[in-house]
Amino acid sequence: HRVECIAYSAVRYFELKRDRKKEYVFSYDQMLNPKGDTAVYLLYMYARIRGISRVVGMTNADVRALAEKTPALCLDHPNEWKLACHLIIFPEVVDACTSRLQTLDLCTYLYDLSSHFSSFYKVCYVADTDPDTKEVLKVNESRVLLCSAAAGVMAKGFSLLGIRPVERM
């Protein structure tokens, strides 16, 4: 089931990210590349983001409860700020896609979101873990919420593109 979702998503995303005014070249190699602007990469990033909640031991209900009791996110690191700023322009991107009747901007947005998340995740630890036991010692709740928001926006973007996200790769 998961492999089938990834395969269909790879073809669909490849089709939708193309500028309709440019020449089209069909390529399985480009579609299935796990790096770069492909559905395989985006689905990997989505699964990685969703995995963070599992690592810190939080269910979707736990994250929703945390969001309800948190008045504001703490965005101290520049990469947190960049990610949050990118997340808030999602409605504008969707509006642009509907007015232009093309999906290229949404595909570019999702790829950029993945890039921003990757930059954030490299330097902003969501959880401190014991190096020997991998036990979670401390959780940065604000970053958990930022990750949850990123996953939610990616899932909505995938839905608009007709792509079914996978929770694990």
CSV table of N, CA and C in Angstrom, one decimal:
chain,number,residue,atom,x,y,z
A,1,HIS,N,0.8,-1.2,0.0
A,1,HIS,CA,0.0,0.0,0.0
A,1,HIS,C,0.9,1.3,0.0
A,2,ARG,N,1.9,1.3,0.9
A,2,ARG,CA,2.7,2.5,1.0
A,2,ARG,C,3.5,2.7,-0.3
A,3,VAL,N,4.1,1.6,-0.9
A,3,VAL,CA,4.8,1.8,-2.1
A,3,VAL,C,3.9,2.2,-3.3
A,4,GLU,N,2.7,1.7,-3.3
A,4,GLU,CA,1.8,2.2,-4.3
A,4,GLU,C,1.5,3.7,-4.2
A,5,CYS,N,1.2,4.1,-3.0
A,5,CYS,CA,1.0,5.6,-2.7
A,5,CYS,C,2.1,6.4,-3.2
A,6,ILE,N,3.3,6.0,-2.9
A,6,ILE,CA,4.5,6.7,-3.2
A,6,ILE,C,4.7,6.8,-4.8
A,7,ALA,N,4.4,5.6,-5.4
A,7,ALA,CA,4.6,5.6,-6.9
A,7,ALA,C,3.6,6.5,-7.6
A,8,TYR,N,2.3,6.4,-7.2
A,8,TYR,CA,1.3,7.3,-7.8
A,8,TYR,C,1.6,8.7,-7.5
A,9,SER,N,2.0,9.0,-6.3
A,9,SER,CA,2.3,10.4,-5.9
A,9,SER,C,3.5,10.9,-6.7
A,10,ALA,N,4.5,10.1,-7.0
A,10,ALA,CA,5.6,10.5,-7.8
A,10,ALA,C,5.2,10.9,-9.2
A,11,VAL,N,4.4,10.2,-9.8
A,11,VAL,CA,3.9,10.5,-11.2
A,11,VAL,C,3.0,11.8,-11.1
A,12,ARG,N,2.1,11.8,-10.2
A,12,ARG,CA,1.2,12.9,-10.1
A,12,ARG,C,1.9,14.2,-9.8
A,13,TYR,N,2.9,14.2,-8.9
A,13,TYR,CA,3.6,15.4,-8.5
A,13,TYR,C,4.5,15.9,-9.7
A,14,PHE,N,5.1,14.9,-10.4
A,14,PHE,CA,5.9,15.2,-11.5
A,14,PHE,C,5.1,16.0,-12.6
A,15,GLU,N,3.9,15.5,-12.8
A,15,GLU,CA,3.0,16.1,-13.8
A,15,GLU,C,2.5,17.5,-13.3
A,16,LEU,N,2.2,17.7,-12.0
A,16,LEU,CA,1.7,18.9,-11.5
A,16,LEU,C,2.7,20.0,-11.3
A,17,LYS,N,4.0,19.7,-11.1
A,17,LYS,CA,5.0,20.7,-10.9
A,17,LYS,C,5.6,21.3,-12.1
A,18,ARG,N,5.2,20.8,-13.3
A,18,ARG,CA,5.7,21.3,-14.5
A,18,ARG,C,4.9,22.6,-15.0
A,19,ASP,N,5.7,23.5,-15.5
A,19,ASP,CA,5.1,24.7,-16.2
A,19,ASP,C,4.5,24.2,-17.5
A,20,ARG,N,3.2,24.5,-17.6
A,20,ARG,CA,2.5,24.0,-18.8
A,20,ARG,C,2.9,24.6,-20.1
A,21,LYS,N,3.7,25.7,-20.0
A,21,LYS,CA,4.2,26.4,-21.2
A,21,LYS,C,5.5,25.8,-21.7
A,22,LYS,N,6.1,24.9,-20.9
A,22,LYS,CA,7.4,24.4,-21.3
A,22,LYS,C,7.3,23.0,-21.8
A,23,GLU,N,8.3,22.6,-22.5
A,23,GLU,CA,8.3,21.2,-23.1
A,23,GLU,C,8.3,20.2,-22.0
A,24,TYR,N,7.6,19.1,-22.3
A,24,TYR,CA,7.5,18.0,-21.3
A,24,TYR,C,8.3,16.8,-21.7
A,25,VAL,N,9.1,16.3,-20.7
A,25,VAL,CA,9.9,15.1,-20.9
A,25,VAL,C,9.5,14.1,-19.8
A,26,PHE,N,9.0,13.0,-20.1
A,26,PHE,CA,8.6,12.0,-19.1
A,26,PHE,C,9.9,11.2,-18.7
A,27,SER,N,10.1,11.1,-17.4
A,27,SER,CA,11.3,10.4,-16.9
A,27,SER,C,11.0,9.8,-15.5
A,28,TYR,N,11.0,8.5,-15.5
A,28,TYR,CA,10.9,7.8,-14.2
A,28,TYR,C,12.0,8.1,-13.3
A,29,ASP,N,13.2,8.2,-13.8
A,29,ASP,CA,14.4,8.6,-13.0
A,29,ASP,C,14.2,9.9,-12.3
A,30,GLN,N,13.7,10.9,-12.9
A,30,GLN,CA,13.4,12.2,-12.3
A,30,GLN,C,12.3,12.0,-11.3
A,31,MET,N,11.2,11.3,-11.6
A,31,MET,CA,10.1,11.2,-10.8
A,31,MET,C,10.4,10.5,-9.5
A,32,LEU,N,11.2,9.5,-9.5
A,32,LEU,CA,11.5,8.6,-8.4
A,32,LEU,C,12.8,9.0,-7.6
A,33,ASN,N,13.4,10.1,-8.0
A,33,ASN,CA,14.6,10.6,-7.3
A,33,ASN,C,14.2,10.9,-5.9
A,34,PRO,N,14.9,10.3,-4.9
A,34,PRO,CA,14.6,10.7,-3.5
A,34,PRO,C,15.2,12.0,-3.0
A,35,LYS,N,15.9,12.7,-3.9
A,35,LYS,CA,16.4,14.0,-3.5
A,35,LYS,C,15.9,15.0,-4.5
A,36,GLY,N,15.7,16.2,-4.0
A,36,GLY,CA,15.3,17.3,-4.9
A,36,GLY,C,13.8,17.4,-4.9
A,37,ASP,N,13.3,18.1,-5.9
A,37,ASP,CA,11.9,18.5,-6.0
A,37,ASP,C,11.1,17.4,-6.6
A,38,THR,N,10.8,16.3,-5.8
A,38,THR,CA,10.1,15.2,-6.2
A,38,THR,C,9.1,14.8,-5.0
A,39,ALA,N,8.0,14.1,-5.4
A,39,ALA,CA,7.1,13.6,-4.4
A,39,ALA,C,7.8,12.7,-3.4
A,40,VAL,N,8.7,11.9,-3.9
A,40,VAL,CA,9.4,10.9,-3.0
A,40,VAL,C,10.1,11.7,-1.8
A,41,TYR,N,10.8,12.8,-2.2
A,41,TYR,CA,11.5,13.6,-1.2
A,41,TYR,C,10.4,14.3,-0.3
A,42,LEU,N,9.4,14.9,-0.8
A,42,LEU,CA,8.4,15.5,0.0
A,42,LEU,C,7.7,14.5,0.9
A,43,LEU,N,7.4,13.4,0.5
A,43,LEU,CA,6.7,12.4,1.3
A,43,LEU,C,7.7,11.9,2.4
A,44,TYR,N,9.0,11.8,2.1
A,44,TYR,CA,10.0,11.5,3.1
A,44,TYR,C,10.0,12.5,4.2
A,45,MET,N,10.0,13.8,3.8
A,45,MET,CA,10.1,14.9,4.7
A,45,MET,C,8.8,14.9,5.6
A,46,TYR,N,7.7,14.7,5.0
A,46,TYR,CA,6.4,14.6,5.8
A,46,TYR,C,6.5,13.5,6.8
A,47,ALA,N,6.9,12.3,6.4
A,47,ALA,CA,7.1,11.2,7.3
A,47,ALA,C,8.0,11.5,8.4
A,48,ARG,N,9.1,12.2,8.1
A,48,ARG,CA,10.1,12.6,9.1
A,48,ARG,C,9.5,13.5,10.1
A,49,ILE,N,8.7,14.5,9.6
A,49,ILE,CA,8.1,15.5,10.5
A,49,ILE,C,7.1,14.7,11.4
A,50,ARG,N,6.3,13.9,10.9
A,50,ARG,CA,5.3,13.1,11.6
A,50,ARG,C,5.9,12.2,12.7
A,51,GLY,N,7.1,11.7,12.3
A,51,GLY,CA,7.9,10.9,13.2
A,51,GLY,C,8.3,11.6,14.5
A,52,ILE,N,8.4,12.9,14.5
A,52,ILE,CA,8.9,13.6,15.6
A,52,ILE,C,7.9,13.4,16.8
A,53,SER,N,6.6,13.5,16.5
A,53,SER,CA,5.6,13.3,17.6
A,53,SER,C,5.8,11.9,18.2
A,54,ARG,N,6.0,11.0,17.4
A,54,ARG,CA,6.2,9.6,17.9
A,54,ARG,C,7.4,9.5,18.8
A,55,VAL,N,8.5,10.2,18.4
A,55,VAL,CA,9.8,10.1,19.2
A,55,VAL,C,9.5,10.8,20.5
A,56,VAL,N,8.8,11.9,20.6
A,56,VAL,CA,8.6,12.5,21.9
A,56,VAL,C,7.4,11.9,22.6
A,57,GLY,N,6.8,11.0,22.0
A,57,GLY,CA,5.7,10.2,22.7
A,57,GLY,C,4.4,11.0,22.8
A,58,MET,N,4.1,11.8,21.8
A,58,MET,CA,2.9,12.6,21.8
A,58,MET,C,1.9,12.1,20.6
A,59,THR,N,0.7,11.9,21.0
A,59,THR,CA,-0.3,11.6,20.0
A,59,THR,C,-0.8,12.8,19.4
A,60,ASN,N,-1.6,12.7,18.3
A,60,ASN,CA,-2.3,13.9,17.7
A,60,ASN,C,-3.1,14.6,18.7
A,61,ALA,N,-3.8,13.9,19.6
A,61,ALA,CA,-4.7,14.5,20.6
A,61,ALA,C,-3.8,15.3,21.6
A,62,ASP,N,-2.6,14.7,22.0
A,62,ASP,CA,-1.7,15.4,22.9
A,62,ASP,C,-1.2,16.8,22.2
A,63,VAL,N,-0.9,16.7,21.0
A,63,VAL,CA,-0.4,17.9,20.3
A,63,VAL,C,-1.6,19.0,20.2
A,64,ARG,N,-2.8,18.5,19.9
A,64,ARG,CA,-3.9,19.5,19.9
A,64,ARG,C,-4.1,20.1,21.3
A,65,ALA,N,-4.1,19.3,22.3
A,65,ALA,CA,-4.2,19.8,23.7
A,65,ALA,C,-3.1,20.8,24.0
A,66,LEU,N,-1.9,20.5,23.6
A,66,LEU,CA,-0.8,21.4,23.8
A,66,LEU,C,-1.0,22.7,23.0
A,67,ALA,N,-1.5,22.6,21.8
A,67,ALA,CA,-1.8,23.9,21.0
A,67,ALA,C,-2.9,24.7,21.7
A,68,GLU,N,-3.9,24.1,22.2
A,68,GLU,CA,-5.0,24.8,22.9
A,68,GLU,C,-4.5,25.6,24.1
A,69,LYS,N,-3.5,25.0,24.8
A,69,LYS,CA,-3.1,25.7,26.1
A,69,LYS,C,-1.8,26.6,25.8
A,70,THR,N,-1.3,26.6,24.6
A,70,THR,CA,-0.1,27.5,24.3
A,70,THR,C,-0.6,28.8,23.7
A,71,PRO,N,-0.4,29.9,24.3
A,71,PRO,CA,-0.8,31.2,23.8
A,71,PRO,C,0.0,31.6,22.5
A,72,ALA,N,1.3,31.3,22.5
A,72,ALA,CA,2.1,31.7,21.4
A,72,ALA,C,3.3,30.8,21.3
A,73,LEU,N,3.8,30.7,20.1
A,73,LEU,CA,5.1,29.9,19.9
A,73,LEU,C,6.3,30.8,20.2
A,74,CYS,N,7.3,30.2,20.7
A,74,CYS,CA,8.5,30.8,21.0
A,74,CYS,C,9.4,30.6,19.8
A,75,LEU,N,9.7,31.6,19.1
A,75,LEU,CA,10.5,31.5,17.9
A,75,LEU,C,11.9,32.3,18.1
A,76,ASP,N,12.8,31.7,18.8
A,76,ASP,CA,14.0,32.3,19.2
A,76,ASP,C,15.1,32.2,18.1
A,77,HIS,N,15.1,31.1,17.4
A,77,HIS,CA,16.1,30.8,16.4
A,77,HIS,C,15.7,31.3,15.1
A,78,PRO,N,16.6,31.8,14.3
A,78,PRO,CA,16.2,32.3,12.9
A,78,PRO,C,15.6,31.3,12.1
A,79,ASN,N,16.0,30.0,12.2
A,79,ASN,CA,15.4,29.0,11.4
A,79,ASN,C,13.9,28.6,11.8
A,80,GLU,N,13.6,28.8,13.1
A,80,GLU,CA,12.2,28.7,13.5
A,80,GLU,C,11.4,29.8,12.9
A,81,TRP,N,11.9,31.0,12.9
A,81,TRP,CA,11.3,32.1,12.3
A,81,TRP,C,11.0,32.0,10.8
A,82,LYS,N,12.0,31.5,10.1
A,82,LYS,CA,11.9,31.3,8.6
A,82,LYS,C,10.8,30.3,8.3
A,83,LEU,N,10.8,29.2,9.1
A,83,LEU,CA,9.8,28.1,8.9
A,83,LEU,C,8.4,28.7,9.2
A,84,ALA,N,8.3,29.4,10.3
A,84,ALA,CA,6.9,29.9,10.7
A,84,ALA,C,6.5,30.9,9.6
A,85,CYS,N,7.3,31.8,9.2
A,85,CYS,CA,7.0,32.8,8.1
A,85,CYS,C,6.5,32.1,6.8
A,86,HIS,N,7.2,31.0,6.5
A,86,HIS,CA,6.8,30.3,5.3
A,86,HIS,C,5.5,29.6,5.5
A,87,LEU,N,5.2,29.1,6.6
A,87,LEU,CA,3.9,28.4,6.9
A,87,LEU,C,2.7,29.4,6.7
A,88,ILE,N,2.9,30.6,7.2
A,88,ILE,CA,1.8,31.6,7.2
A,88,ILE,C,1.4,32.1,5.8
A,89,ILE,N,2.3,31.9,4.8
A,89,ILE,CA,1.9,32.3,3.4
A,89,ILE,C,1.1,31.2,2.6
A,90,PHE,N,0.9,30.1,3.2
A,90,PHE,CA,0.2,29.0,2.5
A,90,PHE,C,-1.1,29.5,1.9
A,91,PRO,N,-2.0,30.2,2.6
A,91,PRO,CA,-3.3,30.6,2.0
A,91,PRO,C,-3.1,31.5,0.8
A,92,GLU,N,-2.1,32.3,0.8
A,92,GLU,CA,-1.8,33.2,-0.4
A,92,GLU,C,-1.3,32.3,-1.6
A,93,VAL,N,-0.6,31.3,-1.3
A,93,VAL,CA,-0.1,30.4,-2.4
A,93,VAL,C,-1.3,29.7,-3.0
A,94,VAL,N,-2.2,29.2,-2.2
A,94,VAL,CA,-3.4,28.5,-2.7
A,94,VAL,C,-4.2,29.5,-3.5
A,95,ASP,N,-4.4,30.7,-3.0
A,95,ASP,CA,-5.2,31.7,-3.8
A,95,ASP,C,-4.5,31.9,-5.1
A,96,ALA,N,-3.2,32.1,-5.1
A,96,ALA,CA,-2.5,32.3,-6.4
A,96,ALA,C,-2.7,31.1,-7.4
A,97,CYS,N,-2.7,29.9,-6.9
A,97,CYS,CA,-2.9,28.7,-7.7
A,97,CYS,C,-4.3,28.7,-8.3
A,98,THR,N,-5.3,29.1,-7.5
A,98,THR,CA,-6.6,29.1,-8.0
A,98,THR,C,-6.9,30.2,-9.0
A,99,SER,N,-6.3,31.3,-8.8
A,99,SER,CA,-6.5,32.4,-9.7
A,99,SER,C,-5.7,32.2,-11.1
A,100,ARG,N,-4.6,31.5,-11.0
A,100,ARG,CA,-3.8,31.2,-12.2
A,100,ARG,C,-4.2,29.9,-12.9
A,101,LEU,N,-5.0,29.1,-12.1
A,101,LEU,CA,-5.4,27.8,-12.6
A,101,LEU,C,-4.2,26.9,-12.9
A,102,GLN,N,-3.2,26.9,-12.0
A,102,GLN,CA,-2.0,26.0,-12.1
A,102,GLN,C,-1.5,25.6,-10.8
A,103,THR,N,-0.9,24.5,-10.7
A,103,THR,CA,-0.4,23.9,-9.4
A,103,THR,C,1.1,24.1,-9.2
A,104,LEU,N,1.8,24.7,-10.2
A,104,LEU,CA,3.2,24.9,-10.1
A,104,LEU,C,3.6,25.6,-8.8
A,105,ASP,N,2.9,26.7,-8.5
A,105,ASP,CA,3.3,27.5,-7.3
A,105,ASP,C,3.1,26.7,-6.0
A,106,LEU,N,2.1,25.8,-5.9
A,106,LEU,CA,1.9,25.0,-4.7
A,106,LEU,C,3.0,23.9,-4.6
A,107,CYS,N,3.4,23.4,-5.7
A,107,CYS,CA,4.5,22.4,-5.7
A,107,CYS,C,5.8,23.0,-5.2
A,108,THR,N,6.0,24.2,-5.8
A,108,THR,CA,7.2,25.0,-5.4
A,108,THR,C,7.2,25.3,-3.9
A,109,TYR,N,6.0,25.7,-3.4
A,109,TYR,CA,5.8,26.0,-2.0
A,109,TYR,C,6.1,24.8,-1.1
A,110,LEU,N,5.6,23.7,-1.5
A,110,LEU,CA,5.8,22.5,-0.7
A,110,LEU,C,7.3,22.1,-0.6
A,111,TYR,N,7.9,22.2,-1.8
A,111,TYR,CA,9.4,21.9,-1.8
A,111,TYR,C,10.2,22.9,-0.9
A,112,ASP,N,9.8,24.2,-1.0
A,112,ASP,CA,10.5,25.2,-0.2
A,112,ASP,C,10.2,24.9,1.3
A,113,LEU,N,9.0,24.5,1.6
A,113,LEU,CA,8.6,24.2,3.0
A,113,LEU,C,9.5,23.0,3.5
A,114,SER,N,9.7,22.0,2.7
A,114,SER,CA,10.5,20.9,3.0
A,114,SER,C,12.0,21.4,3.3
A,115,SER,N,12.4,22.3,2.4
A,115,SER,CA,13.8,22.8,2.6
A,115,SER,C,13.9,23.6,3.9
A,116,HIS,N,12.9,24.5,4.2
A,116,HIS,CA,12.9,25.3,5.4
A,116,HIS,C,12.9,24.3,6.6
A,117,PHE,N,12.1,23.3,6.5
A,117,PHE,CA,12.0,22.4,7.7
A,117,PHE,C,13.3,21.7,7.9
A,118,SER,N,13.9,21.2,6.8
A,118,SER,CA,15.2,20.5,6.9
A,118,SER,C,16.3,21.4,7.6
A,119,SER,N,16.3,22.7,7.2
A,119,SER,CA,17.2,23.6,7.8
A,119,SER,C,16.9,23.8,9.3
A,120,PHE,N,15.7,24.0,9.6
A,120,PHE,CA,15.2,24.1,11.0
A,120,PHE,C,15.6,22.9,11.8
A,121,TYR,N,15.4,21.7,11.3
A,121,TYR,CA,15.6,20.5,12.0
A,121,TYR,C,17.0,20.2,12.3
A,122,LYS,N,17.9,20.6,11.4
A,122,LYS,CA,19.3,20.4,11.6
A,122,LYS,C,19.9,21.1,12.8
A,123,VAL,N,19.4,22.3,13.1
A,123,VAL,CA,19.9,23.1,14.2
A,123,VAL,C,19.0,23.3,15.4
A,124,CYS,N,17.8,23.0,15.2
A,124,CYS,CA,16.8,23.3,16.3
A,124,CYS,C,16.3,21.9,16.9
A,125,TYR,N,16.8,21.5,17.9
A,125,TYR,CA,16.4,20.2,18.5
A,125,TYR,C,15.0,20.3,19.1
A,126,VAL,N,14.2,19.4,18.7
A,126,VAL,CA,12.8,19.3,19.3
A,126,VAL,C,12.8,18.6,20.6
A,127,ALA,N,13.7,17.6,20.7
A,127,ALA,CA,13.8,16.9,22.0
A,127,ALA,C,15.3,16.6,22.3
A,128,ASP,N,15.7,16.7,23.5
A,128,ASP,CA,17.0,16.3,24.0
A,128,ASP,C,16.9,14.9,24.4
A,129,THR,N,17.7,14.0,23.9
A,129,THR,CA,17.7,12.6,24.3
A,129,THR,C,19.0,12.2,24.9
A,130,ASP,N,19.0,11.1,25.7
A,130,ASP,CA,20.1,10.5,26.2
A,130,ASP,C,20.9,9.8,25.1
A,131,PRO,N,22.2,10.1,24.9
A,131,PRO,CA,22.9,9.5,23.8
A,131,PRO,C,23.1,8.0,23.9
A,132,ASP,N,23.0,7.5,25.1
A,132,ASP,CA,23.2,6.0,25.2
A,132,ASP,C,21.8,5.3,25.1
A,133,THR,N,20.8,5.8,25.8
A,133,THR,CA,19.6,5.0,25.9
A,133,THR,C,18.5,5.5,24.9
A,134,LYS,N,18.8,6.7,24.3
A,134,LYS,CA,17.8,7.4,23.4
A,134,LYS,C,16.5,7.8,24.1
A,135,GLU,N,16.5,7.8,25.4
A,135,GLU,CA,15.4,8.2,26.2
A,135,GLU,C,15.2,9.7,26.0
A,136,VAL,N,14.0,10.2,25.9
A,136,VAL,CA,13.7,11.6,25.7
A,136,VAL,C,13.9,12.2,27.1
A,137,LEU,N,14.7,13.2,27.2
A,137,LEU,CA,15.0,13.9,28.5
A,137,LEU,C,14.2,15.2,28.6
A,138,LYS,N,14.1,15.9,27.5
A,138,LYS,CA,13.4,17.2,27.5
A,138,LYS,C,12.8,17.5,26.2
A,139,VAL,N,11.6,18.0,26.1
A,139,VAL,CA,10.9,18.3,24.9
A,139,VAL,C,10.7,19.8,24.8
A,140,ASN,N,11.0,20.4,23.6
A,140,ASN,CA,10.7,21.8,23.4
A,140,ASN,C,9.3,21.8,22.8
A,141,GLU,N,8.3,22.2,23.6
A,141,GLU,CA,6.9,22.1,23.1
A,141,GLU,C,6.6,23.1,22.0
A,142,SER,N,7.2,24.2,22.0
A,142,SER,CA,7.0,25.2,21.0
A,142,SER,C,7.4,24.6,19.6
A,143,ARG,N,8.5,23.9,19.6
A,143,ARG,CA,9.0,23.3,18.4
A,143,ARG,C,8.2,22.1,18.0
A,144,VAL,N,7.6,21.4,18.9
A,144,VAL,CA,6.7,20.3,18.6
A,144,VAL,C,5.5,20.9,17.8
A,145,LEU,N,5.0,22.0,18.3
A,145,LEU,CA,3.8,22.7,17.7
A,145,LEU,C,4.2,23.2,16.3
A,146,LEU,N,5.4,23.7,16.1
A,146,LEU,CA,5.9,24.2,14.8
A,146,LEU,C,6.0,23.0,13.8
A,147,CYS,N,6.5,21.9,14.3
A,147,CYS,CA,6.5,20.7,13.5
A,147,CYS,C,5.1,20.2,13.1
A,148,SER,N,4.2,20.2,14.1
A,148,SER,CA,2.8,19.8,13.8
A,148,SER,C,2.2,20.7,12.7
A,149,ALA,N,2.5,22.0,12.9
A,149,ALA,CA,1.9,23.0,11.9
A,149,ALA,C,2.5,22.7,10.5
A,150,ALA,N,3.8,22.4,10.4
A,150,ALA,CA,4.4,22.1,9.1
A,150,ALA,C,3.8,20.8,8.5
A,151,ALA,N,3.6,19.8,9.4
A,151,ALA,CA,3.0,18.6,8.9
A,151,ALA,C,1.5,18.8,8.4
A,152,GLY,N,0.8,19.7,9.1
A,152,GLY,CA,-0.6,20.0,8.7
A,152,GLY,C,-0.7,20.7,7.4
A,153,VAL,N,0.2,21.7,7.2
A,153,VAL,CA,0.2,22.4,6.0
A,153,VAL,C,0.7,21.5,4.8
A,154,MET,N,1.7,20.6,5.0
A,154,MET,CA,2.1,19.7,4.0
A,154,MET,C,0.9,18.8,3.6
A,155,ALA,N,0.2,18.3,4.7
A,155,ALA,CA,-0.9,17.3,4.4
A,155,ALA,C,-2.0,18.0,3.6
A,156,LYS,N,-2.3,19.3,3.9
A,156,LYS,CA,-3.3,20.0,3.2
A,156,LYS,C,-2.8,20.3,1.7
A,157,GLY,N,-1.6,20.6,1.6
A,157,GLY,CA,-1.0,20.8,0.2
A,157,GLY,C,-1.1,19.5,-0.6
A,158,PHE,N,-0.7,18.4,0.0
A,158,PHE,CA,-0.8,17.1,-0.6
A,158,PHE,C,-2.3,16.8,-1.0
A,159,SER,N,-3.2,17.1,-0.1
A,159,SER,CA,-4.6,16.9,-0.4
A,159,SER,C,-5.1,17.7,-1.7
A,160,LEU,N,-4.6,18.9,-1.7
A,160,LEU,CA,-5.0,19.8,-2.9
A,160,LEU,C,-4.4,19.2,-4.2
A,161,LEU,N,-3.3,18.6,-4.1
A,161,LEU,CA,-2.6,18.0,-5.3
A,161,LEU,C,-3.1,16.6,-5.6
A,162,GLY,N,-3.9,16.0,-4.7
A,162,GLY,CA,-4.4,14.6,-4.9
A,162,GLY,C,-3.4,13.6,-4.5
A,163,ILE,N,-2.5,14.0,-3.6
A,163,ILE,CA,-1.4,13.1,-3.1
A,163,ILE,C,-1.7,12.6,-1.7
A,164,ARG,N,-1.7,11.3,-1.5
A,164,ARG,CA,-1.9,10.7,-0.2
A,164,ARG,C,-0.6,10.6,0.6
A,165,PRO,N,-0.5,11.3,1.7
A,165,PRO,CA,0.7,11.2,2.5
A,165,PRO,C,0.9,9.9,3.1
A,166,VAL,N,2.1,9.5,3.4
A,166,VAL,CA,2.4,8.3,4.2
A,166,VAL,C,3.1,8.7,5.5
A,167,GLU,N,2.7,8.0,6.5
A,167,GLU,CA,3.2,8.3,7.9
A,167,GLU,C,4.6,7.8,8.1
A,168,ARG,N,5.0,6.8,7.4
A,168,ARG,CA,6.3,6.2,7.5
A,168,ARG,C,6.9,5.8,6.1
A,169,MET,N,8.2,5.9,5.9
A,169,MET,CA,8.8,5.6,4.7
A,169,MET,C,9.6,4.3,4.8
